[in-house]
mmCIF file of C-alpha atoms in Angstrom:
data_model
loop_
_atom_site.group_PDB
_atom_site.id
_atom_site.type_symbol
_atom_site.label_atom_id
_atom_site.label_comp_id
_atom_site.label_asym_id
_atom_site.label_seq_id
_atom_site.Cartn_x
_atom_site.Cartn_y
_atom_site.Cartn_z
ATOM 1 C CA UNK A 20 -40.762 -0.182 -17.413
ATOM 2 C CA UNK A 21 -37.665 0.794 -20.256
ATOM 3 C CA UNK A 22 -34.084 -0.183 -19.233
ATOM 4 C CA UNK A 23 -33.826 3.198 -18.710
ATOM 5 C CA UNK A 24 -36.105 3.926 -15.944
ATOM 6 C CA UNK A 25 -34.955 0.622 -14.406
ATOM 7 C CA UNK A 26 -31.766 2.112 -14.345
ATOM 8 C CA UNK A 27 -32.352 5.690 -12.900
ATOM 9 C CA UNK A 28 -34.647 3.927 -10.234
ATOM 10 C CA UNK A 29 -31.976 2.125 -9.180
ATOM 11 C CA UNK A 30 -29.514 5.059 -9.128
ATOM 12 C CA UNK A 31 -31.876 7.380 -7.388
ATOM 13 C CA UNK A 32 -32.047 4.301 -4.632
ATOM 14 C CA UNK A 33 -28.362 4.554 -4.384
ATOM 15 C CA UNK A 34 -28.196 7.910 -4.360
ATOM 16 C CA UNK A 35 -30.292 7.677 -1.323
ATOM 17 C CA UNK A 36 -28.254 5.133 0.331
ATOM 18 C CA UNK A 37 -29.749 2.179 -0.515
ATOM 19 C CA UNK A 38 -28.365 -1.595 -0.499
ATOM 20 C CA UNK A 39 -30.214 -3.901 -2.426
ATOM 21 C CA UNK A 40 -28.714 -5.282 -5.466
ATOM 22 C CA UNK A 41 -29.898 -4.934 -9.003
ATOM 23 C CA UNK A 42 -31.102 -8.502 -9.513
ATOM 24 C CA UNK A 43 -33.520 -7.937 -6.784
ATOM 25 C CA UNK A 44 -35.460 -5.697 -8.461
ATOM 26 C CA UNK A 45 -37.565 -5.186 -5.156
ATOM 27 C CA UNK A 46 -35.962 -1.155 -5.272
ATOM 28 C CA UNK A 47 -37.896 -0.493 -8.688
ATOM 29 C CA UNK A 48 -41.178 -0.698 -7.405
ATOM 30 C CA UNK A 49 -40.965 3.049 -6.414
ATOM 31 C CA UNK A 50 -41.189 4.251 -10.082
ATOM 32 C CA UNK A 51 -44.250 3.966 -11.897
ATOM 33 C CA UNK A 52 -43.629 1.503 -14.966
ATOM 34 C CA UNK A 53 -46.609 3.358 -16.779
ATOM 35 C CA UNK A 54 -44.098 6.867 -17.024
ATOM 36 C CA UNK A 55 -42.009 6.231 -19.977
ATOM 37 C CA UNK A 56 -38.293 7.566 -19.466
ATOM 38 C CA UNK A 57 -37.771 10.706 -19.977
ATOM 39 C CA UNK A 58 -36.237 11.672 -23.544
ATOM 40 C CA UNK A 59 -33.945 14.127 -22.188
ATOM 41 C CA UNK A 60 -32.556 12.095 -19.216
ATOM 42 C CA UNK A 61 -28.871 11.720 -19.367
ATOM 43 C CA UNK A 62 -27.716 8.250 -20.443
ATOM 44 C CA UNK A 63 -27.351 5.629 -17.254
ATOM 45 C CA UNK A 64 -24.024 4.823 -15.757
ATOM 46 C CA UNK A 65 -22.456 1.967 -16.238
ATOM 47 C CA UNK A 66 -22.696 -1.384 -14.342
ATOM 48 C CA UNK A 67 -19.363 -0.934 -13.022
ATOM 49 C CA UNK A 68 -20.165 2.887 -11.471
ATOM 50 C CA UNK A 69 -23.303 1.534 -10.247
ATOM 51 C CA UNK A 70 -21.440 -1.724 -8.164
ATOM 52 C CA UNK A 71 -19.220 0.677 -6.749
ATOM 53 C CA UNK A 72 -21.885 2.585 -5.532
ATOM 54 C CA UNK A 73 -23.425 -0.133 -4.376
ATOM 55 C CA UNK A 74 -19.699 -1.479 -2.609
ATOM 56 C CA UNK A 75 -19.806 2.068 -1.276
ATOM 57 C CA UNK A 76 -23.670 2.282 0.219
ATOM 58 C CA UNK A 77 -22.684 -1.266 1.680
ATOM 59 C CA UNK A 78 -18.777 -0.618 3.050
ATOM 60 C CA UNK A 79 -20.222 0.081 6.743
ATOM 61 C CA UNK A 80 -19.320 4.153 6.698
ATOM 62 C CA UNK A 81 -23.076 5.045 5.653
ATOM 63 C CA UNK A 82 -25.145 6.105 2.801
ATOM 64 C CA UNK A 83 -22.357 7.784 0.455
ATOM 65 C CA UNK A 84 -22.617 11.669 0.457
ATOM 66 C CA UNK A 85 -24.481 12.777 -2.270
ATOM 67 C CA UNK A 86 -21.954 15.167 -3.534
ATOM 68 C CA UNK A 87 -19.247 11.875 -3.239
ATOM 69 C CA UNK A 88 -22.029 10.113 -5.053
ATOM 70 C CA UNK A 89 -21.914 12.661 -8.158
ATOM 71 C CA UNK A 90 -18.199 12.499 -8.312
ATOM 72 C CA UNK A 91 -18.213 8.610 -8.735
ATOM 73 C CA UNK A 92 -20.865 8.537 -11.280
ATOM 74 C CA UNK A 93 -19.358 11.157 -13.155
ATOM 75 C CA UNK A 94 -15.850 10.006 -13.132
ATOM 76 C CA UNK A 95 -14.676 8.017 -16.191
ATOM 77 C CA UNK A 96 -13.073 4.494 -15.619
ATOM 78 C CA UNK A 97 -9.233 4.805 -16.851
ATOM 79 C CA UNK A 98 -7.575 1.566 -18.284
ATOM 80 C CA UNK A 99 -8.589 -1.367 -20.042
ATOM 81 C CA UNK A 100 -11.548 -3.712 -19.579
ATOM 82 C CA UNK A 101 -15.640 -3.693 -21.372
ATOM 83 C CA UNK A 102 -16.591 -0.090 -21.817
ATOM 84 C CA UNK A 103 -19.065 0.888 -19.963
ATOM 85 C CA UNK A 104 -21.223 -2.230 -19.671
ATOM 86 C CA UNK A 105 -24.646 -2.503 -19.708
ATOM 87 C CA UNK A 106 -26.678 -3.863 -16.334
ATOM 88 C CA UNK A 107 -28.597 -6.827 -17.382
ATOM 89 C CA UNK A 108 -31.735 -6.679 -18.877
ATOM 90 C CA UNK A 109 -34.863 -9.182 -20.351
ATOM 91 C CA UNK A 110 -33.878 -7.022 -23.912
ATOM 92 C CA UNK A 111 -30.163 -6.927 -24.085
ATOM 93 C CA UNK A 112 -28.221 -4.434 -26.454
ATOM 94 C CA UNK A 113 -27.331 -5.548 -29.755
ATOM 95 C CA UNK A 114 -24.371 -3.415 -30.010
ATOM 96 C CA UNK A 115 -21.446 -2.562 -27.373
ATOM 97 C CA UNK A 116 -20.555 -3.914 -24.347
ATOM 98 C CA UNK A 117 -22.250 -7.338 -23.185
ATOM 99 C CA UNK A 118 -24.585 -6.878 -19.947
ATOM 100 C CA UNK A 119 -22.618 -7.508 -16.972
ATOM 101 C CA UNK A 120 -24.173 -8.655 -13.574
ATOM 102 C CA UNK A 121 -22.854 -6.208 -10.451
ATOM 103 C CA UNK A 122 -22.356 -9.176 -8.361
ATOM 104 C CA UNK A 123 -19.781 -10.746 -11.167
ATOM 105 C CA UNK A 124 -17.948 -8.047 -12.215
ATOM 106 C CA UNK A 125 -14.027 -8.722 -11.548
ATOM 107 C CA UNK A 126 -12.876 -6.442 -8.194
ATOM 108 C CA UNK A 127 -9.786 -5.202 -9.783
ATOM 109 C CA UNK A 128 -12.664 -3.336 -12.843
ATOM 110 C CA UNK A 129 -14.091 -1.815 -9.277
ATOM 111 C CA UNK A 130 -10.600 -0.932 -8.213
ATOM 112 C CA UNK A 131 -9.638 1.257 -10.819
ATOM 113 C CA UNK A 132 -12.432 3.325 -10.583
ATOM 114 C CA UNK A 133 -12.481 3.919 -7.423
ATOM 115 C CA UNK A 134 -8.414 4.607 -7.641
ATOM 116 C CA UNK A 135 -9.612 7.854 -10.286
ATOM 117 C CA UNK A 136 -12.161 8.673 -8.347
ATOM 118 C CA UNK A 137 -9.524 9.062 -5.477
ATOM 119 C CA UNK A 138 -7.059 10.635 -7.789
ATOM 120 C CA UNK A 139 -10.261 13.464 -8.681
ATOM 121 C CA UNK A 140 -10.861 14.244 -4.904
ATOM 122 C CA UNK A 141 -7.115 14.074 -4.658
ATOM 123 C CA UNK A 142 -6.521 16.870 -7.331
ATOM 124 C CA UNK A 143 -9.284 18.968 -7.050
ATOM 125 C CA UNK A 144 -9.015 19.687 -3.226
ATOM 126 C CA UNK A 145 -7.162 22.994 -2.464
ATOM 127 C CA UNK A 146 -6.054 24.644 0.953
ATOM 128 C CA UNK A 147 -2.798 23.754 0.772
ATOM 129 C CA UNK A 148 -3.070 21.495 4.039
ATOM 130 C CA UNK A 149 0.380 20.359 5.364
ATOM 131 C CA UNK A 150 1.557 16.770 4.593
ATOM 132 C CA UNK A 151 4.025 14.585 5.034
ATOM 133 C CA UNK A 152 6.599 13.267 2.699
ATOM 134 C CA UNK A 153 6.244 10.298 0.911
ATOM 135 C CA UNK A 154 7.977 7.120 2.682
ATOM 136 C CA UNK A 155 9.458 5.107 2.710
ATOM 137 C CA UNK A 156 12.434 5.443 0.270
ATOM 138 C CA UNK A 157 15.254 8.136 0.222
ATOM 139 C CA UNK A 158 14.054 11.564 -0.856
ATOM 140 C CA UNK A 159 13.829 12.346 -4.341
ATOM 141 C CA UNK A 160 13.023 15.166 -6.445
ATOM 142 C CA UNK A 161 10.003 17.025 -5.811
ATOM 143 C CA UNK A 162 9.759 15.264 -2.365
ATOM 144 C CA UNK A 163 10.404 16.785 1.291
ATOM 145 C CA UNK A 164 12.993 15.728 3.078
ATOM 146 C CA UNK A 165 12.388 13.860 6.491
ATOM 147 C CA UNK A 166 12.266 16.143 9.395
ATOM 148 C CA UNK A 167 15.601 16.052 11.217
ATOM 149 C CA UNK A 168 15.472 15.346 14.809
ATOM 150 C CA UNK A 169 15.575 18.276 17.494
ATOM 151 C CA UNK A 170 19.050 19.363 18.294
ATOM 152 C CA UNK A 171 18.806 19.908 22.312
ATOM 153 C CA UNK A 172 17.463 15.703 21.482
ATOM 154 C CA UNK A 173 20.625 14.726 19.579
ATOM 155 C CA UNK A 174 22.764 16.644 22.118
ATOM 156 C CA UNK A 175 21.222 14.770 25.065
ATOM 157 C CA UNK A 176 22.324 11.636 22.922
ATOM 158 C CA UNK A 177 25.629 12.341 22.192
ATOM 159 C CA UNK A 178 26.277 13.348 25.909
ATOM 160 C CA UNK A 179 25.742 9.879 27.136
ATOM 161 C CA UNK A 180 27.882 7.888 24.621
ATOM 162 C CA UNK A 181 30.059 6.946 26.634
ATOM 163 C CA UNK A 182 33.938 7.341 25.962
ATOM 164 C CA UNK A 183 35.192 4.446 24.012
ATOM 165 C CA UNK A 184 32.065 3.099 23.060
ATOM 166 C CA UNK A 185 31.202 3.209 19.157
ATOM 167 C CA UNK A 186 28.282 4.015 17.428
ATOM 168 C CA UNK A 187 26.321 2.623 14.798
ATOM 169 C CA UNK A 188 25.052 2.688 11.045
ATOM 170 C CA UNK A 189 22.003 0.455 10.191
ATOM 171 C CA UNK A 190 21.933 -1.264 6.676
ATOM 172 C CA UNK A 191 19.008 -2.550 5.014
ATOM 173 C CA UNK A 192 15.178 -1.844 3.744
ATOM 174 C CA UNK A 193 14.190 1.668 4.661
ATOM 175 C CA UNK A 194 10.972 0.320 7.098
ATOM 176 C CA UNK A 195 13.774 -1.983 8.798
ATOM 177 C CA UNK A 196 16.184 0.687 9.219
ATOM 178 C CA UNK A 197 13.324 3.348 10.422
ATOM 179 C CA UNK A 198 11.814 1.221 13.406
ATOM 180 C CA UNK A 199 15.837 -0.352 14.715
ATOM 181 C CA UNK A 200 17.054 3.067 14.432
ATOM 182 C CA UNK A 201 14.188 4.728 16.726
ATOM 183 C CA UNK A 202 14.322 1.906 19.148
ATOM 184 C CA UNK A 203 18.879 1.969 19.492
ATOM 185 C CA UNK A 204 18.278 5.777 20.082
ATOM 186 C CA UNK A 205 15.647 5.351 22.593
ATOM 187 C CA UNK A 206 17.805 2.972 24.638
ATOM 188 C CA UNK A 207 20.362 5.650 24.467
ATOM 189 C CA UNK A 208 22.531 4.241 21.406
ATOM 190 C CA UNK A 209 24.904 6.489 19.183
ATOM 191 C CA UNK A 210 24.248 6.753 15.760
ATOM 192 C CA UNK A 211 27.503 7.143 13.711
ATOM 193 C CA UNK A 212 31.457 7.982 14.373
ATOM 194 C CA UNK A 213 34.428 7.930 12.521
ATOM 195 C CA UNK A 214 34.426 3.996 13.273
ATOM 196 C CA UNK A 215 30.989 2.951 13.888
ATOM 197 C CA UNK A 216 29.367 -0.783 14.016
ATOM 198 C CA UNK A 217 27.715 -1.478 10.671
ATOM 199 C CA UNK A 218 24.944 -3.397 11.168
ATOM 200 C CA UNK A 219 23.388 -5.378 8.291
ATOM 201 C CA UNK A 220 19.707 -6.146 8.821
ATOM 202 C CA UNK A 221 18.004 -9.208 7.776
ATOM 203 C CA UNK A 222 14.507 -10.669 7.532
ATOM 204 C CA UNK A 223 12.694 -13.906 6.143
ATOM 205 C CA UNK A 224 12.436 -13.252 2.453
ATOM 206 C CA UNK A 225 8.625 -12.298 2.122
ATOM 207 C CA UNK A 226 9.363 -9.924 4.825
ATOM 208 C CA UNK A 227 12.339 -8.392 3.291
ATOM 209 C CA UNK A 228 10.504 -8.253 -0.332
ATOM 210 C CA UNK A 229 7.248 -6.400 1.294
ATOM 211 C CA UNK A 230 9.481 -3.484 2.724
ATOM 212 C CA UNK A 231 11.179 -3.186 -0.594
ATOM 213 C CA UNK A 232 7.995 -3.314 -2.554
ATOM 214 C CA UNK A 233 6.847 -0.407 -0.311
ATOM 215 C CA UNK A 234 10.368 1.401 -0.392
ATOM 216 C CA UNK A 235 9.782 1.602 -4.219
ATOM 217 C CA UNK A 236 6.153 2.666 -3.771
ATOM 218 C CA UNK A 237 6.925 5.634 -1.639
ATOM 219 C CA UNK A 238 9.137 6.514 -3.936
ATOM 220 C CA UNK A 239 6.247 6.655 -7.053
ATOM 221 C CA UNK A 240 6.460 2.654 -8.476
ATOM 222 C CA UNK A 241 3.850 0.927 -9.609
ATOM 223 C CA UNK A 242 4.705 -2.504 -10.110
ATOM 224 C CA UNK A 243 2.005 -5.260 -8.597
ATOM 225 C CA UNK A 244 3.172 -7.200 -5.676
ATOM 226 C CA UNK A 245 2.863 -10.203 -7.689
ATOM 227 C CA UNK A 246 4.719 -8.057 -10.506
ATOM 228 C CA UNK A 247 7.896 -8.233 -7.908
ATOM 229 C CA UNK A 248 7.971 -11.480 -7.384
ATOM 230 C CA UNK A 249 7.758 -12.567 -11.042
ATOM 231 C CA UNK A 250 10.471 -10.352 -11.518
ATOM 232 C CA UNK A 251 12.695 -11.375 -8.554
ATOM 233 C CA UNK A 252 12.555 -15.513 -9.144
ATOM 234 C CA UNK A 253 12.926 -14.849 -12.992
ATOM 235 C CA UNK A 254 16.034 -12.996 -12.788
ATOM 236 C CA UNK A 255 16.810 -15.040 -9.670
ATOM 237 C CA UNK A 256 18.618 -12.639 -8.385
ATOM 238 C CA UNK A 257 17.361 -10.535 -5.231
ATOM 239 C CA UNK A 258 17.282 -6.368 -5.045
ATOM 240 C CA UNK A 259 19.713 -4.829 -3.163
ATOM 241 C CA UNK A 260 18.706 -4.357 0.251
ATOM 242 C CA UNK A 261 17.013 -7.940 0.528
ATOM 243 C CA UNK A 262 20.554 -10.147 -0.415
ATOM 244 C CA UNK A 263 22.118 -8.878 3.082
ATOM 245 C CA UNK A 264 25.144 -11.130 1.599
ATOM 246 C CA UNK A 265 25.577 -9.084 -1.110
ATOM 247 C CA UNK A 266 24.916 -5.886 0.528
ATOM 248 C CA UNK A 267 27.647 -6.918 3.599
ATOM 249 C CA UNK A 268 29.962 -7.525 1.489
ATOM 250 C CA UNK A 269 29.526 -4.138 -0.315
ATOM 251 C CA UNK A 270 28.920 -1.971 2.918
ATOM 252 C CA UNK A 271 32.330 -4.108 4.654
ATOM 253 C CA UNK A 272 34.354 -2.912 0.890
ATOM 254 C CA UNK A 273 33.105 0.962 1.486
ATOM 255 C CA UNK A 274 32.923 1.675 4.509
ATOM 256 C CA UNK A 275 35.549 1.210 7.693
ATOM 257 C CA UNK A 276 34.226 -0.068 10.845
ATOM 258 C CA UNK A 277 33.367 -3.935 11.665
ATOM 259 C CA UNK A 278 30.486 -5.237 10.131
ATOM 260 C CA UNK A 279 28.057 -7.786 11.659
ATOM 261 C CA UNK A 280 24.814 -9.099 9.979
ATOM 262 C CA UNK A 281 22.214 -9.379 12.487
ATOM 263 C CA UNK A 282 19.090 -11.982 11.637
ATOM 264 C CA UNK A 283 15.351 -11.694 13.211
ATOM 265 C CA UNK A 284 11.847 -12.325 11.972
ATOM 266 C CA UNK A 285 10.955 -9.155 12.811
ATOM 267 C CA UNK A 286 11.692 -5.581 13.933
ATOM 268 C CA UNK A 287 11.540 -6.351 17.372
ATOM 269 C CA UNK A 288 14.102 -9.168 16.703
ATOM 270 C CA UNK A 289 16.205 -7.406 14.802
ATOM 271 C CA UNK A 290 16.583 -4.690 17.230
ATOM 272 C CA UNK A 291 17.550 -6.808 20.439
ATOM 273 C CA UNK A 292 20.131 -8.512 18.791
ATOM 274 C CA UNK A 293 21.573 -5.366 17.945
ATOM 275 C CA UNK A 294 21.162 -3.377 21.336
ATOM 276 C CA UNK A 295 23.242 -7.076 22.820
ATOM 277 C CA UNK A 296 25.143 -6.147 19.953
ATOM 278 C CA UNK A 297 26.071 -3.187 21.382
ATOM 279 C CA UNK A 298 25.737 -3.673 24.523
ATOM 280 C CA UNK A 299 22.773 -1.754 25.124
ATOM 281 C CA UNK A 300 19.319 -2.477 27.176
ATOM 282 C CA UNK A 301 16.173 -2.716 25.534
ATOM 283 C CA UNK A 302 14.195 0.830 26.314
ATOM 284 C CA UNK A 303 10.904 -0.021 28.387
ATOM 285 C CA UNK A 304 7.550 0.189 26.724
ATOM 286 C CA UNK A 305 9.110 -0.440 23.495
ATOM 287 C CA UNK A 306 5.946 -1.294 20.976
ATOM 288 C CA UNK A 307 6.204 -3.888 18.449
ATOM 289 C CA UNK A 308 6.113 -2.735 14.766
ATOM 290 C CA UNK A 309 3.010 -3.591 12.651
ATOM 291 C CA UNK A 310 3.710 -5.552 9.664
ATOM 292 C CA UNK A 311 3.664 -4.245 6.002
ATOM 293 C CA UNK A 312 0.030 -3.761 5.109
ATOM 294 C CA UNK A 313 -0.412 -4.723 1.647
ATOM 295 C CA UNK A 314 -3.339 -3.415 0.688
ATOM 296 C CA UNK A 315 -2.265 -0.184 1.584
ATOM 297 C CA UNK A 316 0.652 -0.038 -0.882
ATOM 298 C CA UNK A 317 -1.066 -1.597 -3.274
ATOM 299 C CA UNK A 318 -3.510 1.072 -3.322
ATOM 300 C CA UNK A 319 -0.649 3.884 -3.159
ATOM 301 C CA UNK A 320 0.597 2.085 -6.172
ATOM 302 C CA UNK A 321 -2.479 2.705 -8.341
ATOM 303 C CA UNK A 322 -2.918 6.270 -7.101
ATOM 304 C CA UNK A 323 1.163 6.496 -8.657
ATOM 305 C CA UNK A 324 0.016 4.999 -12.098
ATOM 306 C CA UNK A 325 -2.940 7.435 -12.318
ATOM 307 C CA UNK A 326 -1.600 10.652 -10.772
ATOM 308 C CA UNK A 327 0.669 12.103 -13.887
ATOM 309 C CA UNK A 328 -2.861 11.537 -15.526
ATOM 310 C CA UNK A 329 -4.339 14.190 -13.235
ATOM 311 C CA UNK A 330 -5.836 17.595 -13.984
ATOM 312 C CA UNK A 331 -6.387 19.956 -11.385
ATOM 313 C CA UNK A 332 -4.849 22.550 -8.550
ATOM 314 C CA UNK A 333 -2.684 19.395 -7.576
ATOM 315 C CA UNK A 334 -1.129 16.887 -9.912
ATOM 316 C CA UNK A 335 1.904 14.931 -9.387
ATOM 317 C CA UNK A 336 3.932 13.741 -6.337
ATOM 318 C CA UNK A 337 2.191 16.837 -4.609
ATOM 319 C CA UNK A 338 -1.276 14.796 -5.390
ATOM 320 C CA UNK A 339 0.403 11.957 -3.828
ATOM 321 C CA UNK A 340 1.487 13.577 -1.063
ATOM 322 C CA UNK A 341 -2.094 14.241 -0.035
ATOM 323 C CA UNK A 342 -2.898 11.185 -0.045
ATOM 324 C CA UNK A 343 -0.500 9.857 2.386
ATOM 325 C CA UNK A 344 -1.866 11.405 5.855
ATOM 326 C CA UNK A 345 -5.099 9.518 4.907
ATOM 327 C CA UNK A 346 -3.492 6.393 4.118
ATOM 328 C CA UNK A 347 -1.148 6.622 7.637
ATOM 329 C CA UNK A 348 -4.601 7.225 9.742
ATOM 330 C CA UNK A 349 -6.394 4.914 7.724
ATOM 331 C CA UNK A 350 -3.235 2.330 8.139
ATOM 332 C CA UNK A 351 -3.639 2.993 12.100
ATOM 333 C CA UNK A 352 -7.028 2.368 12.494
ATOM 334 C CA UNK A 353 -6.962 -1.065 10.268
ATOM 335 C CA UNK A 354 -6.948 -4.316 13.014
ATOM 336 C CA UNK A 355 -3.548 -5.489 11.725
ATOM 337 C CA UNK A 356 -4.401 -8.823 13.474
ATOM 338 C CA UNK A 357 -6.789 -9.717 10.825
ATOM 339 C CA UNK A 358 -5.128 -8.541 7.956
ATOM 340 C CA UNK A 359 -2.596 -11.097 5.896
ATOM 341 C CA UNK A 360 1.077 -11.341 6.320
ATOM 342 C CA UNK A 361 2.797 -10.518 3.579
ATOM 343 C CA UNK A 362 3.013 -14.237 1.483
ATOM 344 C CA UNK A 363 4.682 -15.709 -1.676
ATOM 345 C CA UNK A 364 2.526 -15.652 -4.242
ATOM 346 C CA UNK A 365 1.820 -19.822 -4.740
ATOM 347 C CA UNK A 366 2.846 -19.374 -8.751
ATOM 348 C CA UNK A 367 6.680 -18.061 -7.201
ATOM 349 C CA UNK A 368 6.810 -20.466 -4.065
ATOM 350 C CA UNK A 369 8.520 -23.673 -5.467
ATOM 351 C CA UNK A 370 11.239 -20.101 -7.564
ATOM 352 C CA UNK A 371 11.552 -18.203 -4.085
ATOM 353 C CA UNK A 372 11.925 -21.181 -1.846
ATOM 354 C CA UNK A 373 14.980 -21.566 -4.059
ATOM 355 C CA UNK A 374 16.509 -18.139 -3.983
ATOM 356 C CA UNK A 375 16.075 -18.230 -0.166
ATOM 357 C CA UNK A 376 18.033 -21.311 0.113
ATOM 358 C CA UNK A 377 20.198 -19.955 -1.945
ATOM 359 C CA UNK A 378 20.897 -16.499 0.523
ATOM 360 C CA UNK A 379 21.176 -18.674 3.221
ATOM 361 C CA UNK A 380 23.688 -20.611 2.124
ATOM 362 C CA UNK A 381 25.652 -17.835 0.953
ATOM 363 C CA UNK A 382 25.070 -16.049 4.358
ATOM 364 C CA UNK A 383 26.671 -19.164 6.343
ATOM 365 C CA UNK A 384 29.580 -19.364 4.223
ATOM 366 C CA UNK A 385 30.157 -15.361 3.839
ATOM 367 C CA UNK A 386 32.938 -15.141 6.746
ATOM 368 C CA UNK A 387 31.713 -12.459 8.520
ATOM 369 C CA UNK A 388 29.935 -12.629 12.064
ATOM 370 C CA UNK A 389 26.303 -13.493 11.692
ATOM 371 C CA UNK A 390 23.928 -13.129 14.975
ATOM 372 C CA UNK A 391 20.351 -14.861 15.028
ATOM 373 C CA UNK A 392 19.773 -18.234 12.494
ATOM 374 C CA UNK A 393 20.473 -17.867 8.337
ATOM 375 C CA UNK A 394 17.243 -20.213 8.563
ATOM 376 C CA UNK A 395 15.631 -17.496 9.010
ATOM 377 C CA UNK A 396 16.283 -16.004 5.848
ATOM 378 C CA UNK A 397 15.407 -19.407 3.984
ATOM 379 C CA UNK A 398 11.340 -19.062 5.488
ATOM 380 C CA UNK A 399 9.188 -18.444 2.480
ATOM 381 C CA UNK A 400 4.890 -18.625 3.410
ATOM 382 C CA UNK A 401 3.027 -19.482 0.169
ATOM 383 C CA UNK A 402 -0.344 -17.688 0.053
ATOM 384 C CA UNK A 403 -3.028 -17.013 -2.132
ATOM 385 C CA UNK A 404 -3.961 -18.106 -5.355
ATOM 386 C CA UNK A 405 -1.627 -18.190 -8.704
ATOM 387 C CA UNK A 406 -2.430 -14.585 -10.297
ATOM 388 C CA UNK A 407 -0.833 -11.529 -11.215
ATOM 389 C CA UNK A 408 -0.976 -9.912 -7.792
ATOM 390 C CA UNK A 409 -0.553 -12.802 -5.490
ATOM 391 C CA UNK A 410 -2.088 -12.603 -1.990
ATOM 392 C CA UNK A 411 -2.721 -9.199 -2.296
ATOM 393 C CA UNK A 412 -6.663 -8.761 -1.325
ATOM 394 C CA UNK A 413 -8.364 -7.021 -4.154
ATOM 395 C CA UNK A 414 -11.437 -6.536 -1.724
ATOM 396 C CA UNK A 415 -9.429 -4.996 0.991
ATOM 397 C CA UNK A 416 -7.647 -2.573 -1.037
ATOM 398 C CA UNK A 417 -11.414 -1.541 -2.597
ATOM 399 C CA UNK A 418 -12.176 -1.260 1.626
ATOM 400 C CA UNK A 419 -9.131 0.962 1.705
ATOM 401 C CA UNK A 420 -9.957 2.970 -0.931
ATOM 402 C CA UNK A 421 -13.985 3.486 -0.560
ATOM 403 C CA UNK A 422 -12.585 4.725 3.063
ATOM 404 C CA UNK A 423 -10.218 7.286 1.919
ATOM 405 C CA UNK A 424 -12.892 8.211 -0.974
ATOM 406 C CA UNK A 425 -15.151 8.785 2.351
ATOM 407 C CA UNK A 426 -12.504 10.400 4.403
ATOM 408 C CA UNK A 427 -11.315 12.835 1.725
ATOM 409 C CA UNK A 428 -14.640 13.599 0.956
ATOM 410 C CA UNK A 429 -15.434 14.743 4.675
ATOM 411 C CA UNK A 430 -12.738 16.523 5.110
ATOM 412 C CA UNK A 431 -12.150 18.847 1.925
ATOM 413 C CA UNK A 432 -14.412 20.684 -0.377
ATOM 414 C CA UNK A 433 -14.047 17.733 -2.926
ATOM 415 C CA UNK A 434 -13.627 18.171 -7.292
ATOM 416 C CA UNK A 435 -13.499 21.574 -8.260
ATOM 417 C CA UNK A 436 -15.613 21.959 -11.561
#
């Protein structure tokens, strides 16, 4: 049997939903070794394409839909890396990329191709389905603004405001502000006013930086998790919403009203401290906010990188906006209890600890009122091997990308020719 005939036999095996790996060679028994390869047949797919289709069949979504398999096999892989490497064979090619076993491929190669397939699906789907605004982060050009609260609900909150009681303003990362604001409003606190209490929210360094990273990706950034830590520790300067000491000083200089620095290990602790400072009791039945799912934001940043190159009825920020409801739905279905919490990449653990200790010291010596233990800011959790993306698990991101592809294909018509 020739190489081309063997590869096409495995392709048909994978198209039928098969999961037998290339190295096992049991699938080749379905082909007649006496029949030569059809000279008119197309060139066999690369090892990367076939490895991704094999991974899709193994992902637990059932056999890959026939149309989705064709989209995957027909999508060029962007970026760097080996150009269409062939599969291992007894007679390897003399020219071109060296053969690569699907089992030995770098997951990042599969991720690049999976992201390209996802972008192709997003760019070719139609229907004008309404989508949520890309979040977190303030609204930017080409992005819909968050929906406002109904006027009737706001009026009820204003009516419950006791005379002489001040409102509040929150400052910090977008995810923390959004989660704490919701709990404060549900407890009857009122946002705003002439001289509100300014509550600056501080969390452990890796949590705050993960939320800042998610906010940047929500606004279109493509910086990786490990690259963000490398930039932060090299510059020896924390991003603005993470450096709560600098943020509190700026708020005190620019705003009217009292400034309180509120520290907590998570959103629930922050909300409880803020409610106590405002003299409010917590609303019953408040659900805890799930931590940042690194794989979800890692996938979106990869789509951000490829979105400007997409060609089709949908492109750019509109393309990313179509992805957001899918990612949010998959994130809700994901078991957060098994997902790794945000952690400092091992290569930057020492520098991160130094930066965090410096922040905690500056907060202790800041001279303004602090609610909570400044030592919370100095807590850092090393995790992951030294590398480009640190503790972001590429396999988790790849599983999420494949699930998004299947979900998009099942709800849309797929890419247009």
